[in-house]
Amino acid sequence: MKVQNDGDATLIFRDGLVGLPDLKRWILVDMDPPLPMKWLQSLDRVAFRVPVADPGYFHDEYGFEVQASVLERLAVEDPQDLVVMVIATVGEGGRSVSGNLSAPLLVNSKNRNGLQMVLV
C-alpha cells in the first residue's frame, strides 16, 4: 500500500499513541465513501490506520480541561488552533460506531504536533 503525502500534512505524535509508541508520523485521509470520520493513517507502518472523528459526533457536550503544560508542549499560542479528535471503533458491518472519549487526540493545527491525552 502506497500513501501519498506532501510532507506538509504530516501530524507528529512524538510519544506515539496509547499502545502504539513507535508510530509517530500520521496523516488524515478521507474515507470512501465520505463519512463524518477520517482515517488516521500511519506513515511509519503504512498498512495501519484507525478511524477518527470529531468528539461531537458521539457526545454533544463533550469537553475537558487542557492543562497549560499540554498547550506549551504542543506550542499552542491560540486555543482556536487546537483540534480535538477521538479514535472510533466501528462494529461489524458498520452497524455501530463508538468513540474513545477518554483518550482524545489533540493536534496543534499550526505546527501539526499532536498527543493523545488520557483523561482521568
mmCIF file of C-alpha atoms in Angstrom, residues 17 40 50-53 58 85-89 98-101 103-105 116:
data_model
loop_
_atom_site.group_PDB
_atom_site.id
_atom_site.type_symbol
_atom_site.label_atom_id
_atom_site.label_comp_id
_atom_site.label_asym_id
_atom_site.label_seq_id
_atom_site.Cartn_x
_atom_site.Cartn_y
_atom_site.Cartn_z
ATOM 1 C CA LEU A 17 -0.431 6.729 20.618
ATOM 2 C CA LEU A 40 -5.662 8.456 10.755
ATOM 3 C CA VAL A 50 -7.606 3.935 12.573
ATOM 4 C CA PRO A 51 -10.866 5.824 12.109
ATOM 5 C CA VAL A 52 -11.082 9.172 13.905
ATOM 6 C CA ALA A 53 -13.920 11.645 14.339
ATOM 7 C CA PHE A 58 -20.548 10.980 19.875
ATOM 8 C CA MET A 85 -10.346 14.107 17.627
ATOM 9 C CA VAL A 86 -11.218 10.722 19.082
ATOM 10 C CA ILE A 87 -10.391 7.264 17.820
ATOM 11 C CA ALA A 88 -13.526 5.458 16.714
ATOM 12 C CA THR A 89 -14.403 1.788 16.751
ATOM 13 C CA SER A 98 -18.289 4.320 19.280
ATOM 14 C CA GLY A 99 -15.638 6.864 20.129
ATOM 15 C CA ASN A 100 -12.903 6.684 22.744
ATOM 16 C CA LEU A 101 -13.834 9.841 24.657
ATOM 17 C CA ALA A 103 -8.269 9.335 25.360
ATOM 18 C CA PRO A 104 -8.716 12.184 22.867
ATOM 19 C CA LEU A 105 -6.124 13.199 20.303
ATOM 20 C CA GLN A 116 -3.015 11.548 22.932
#
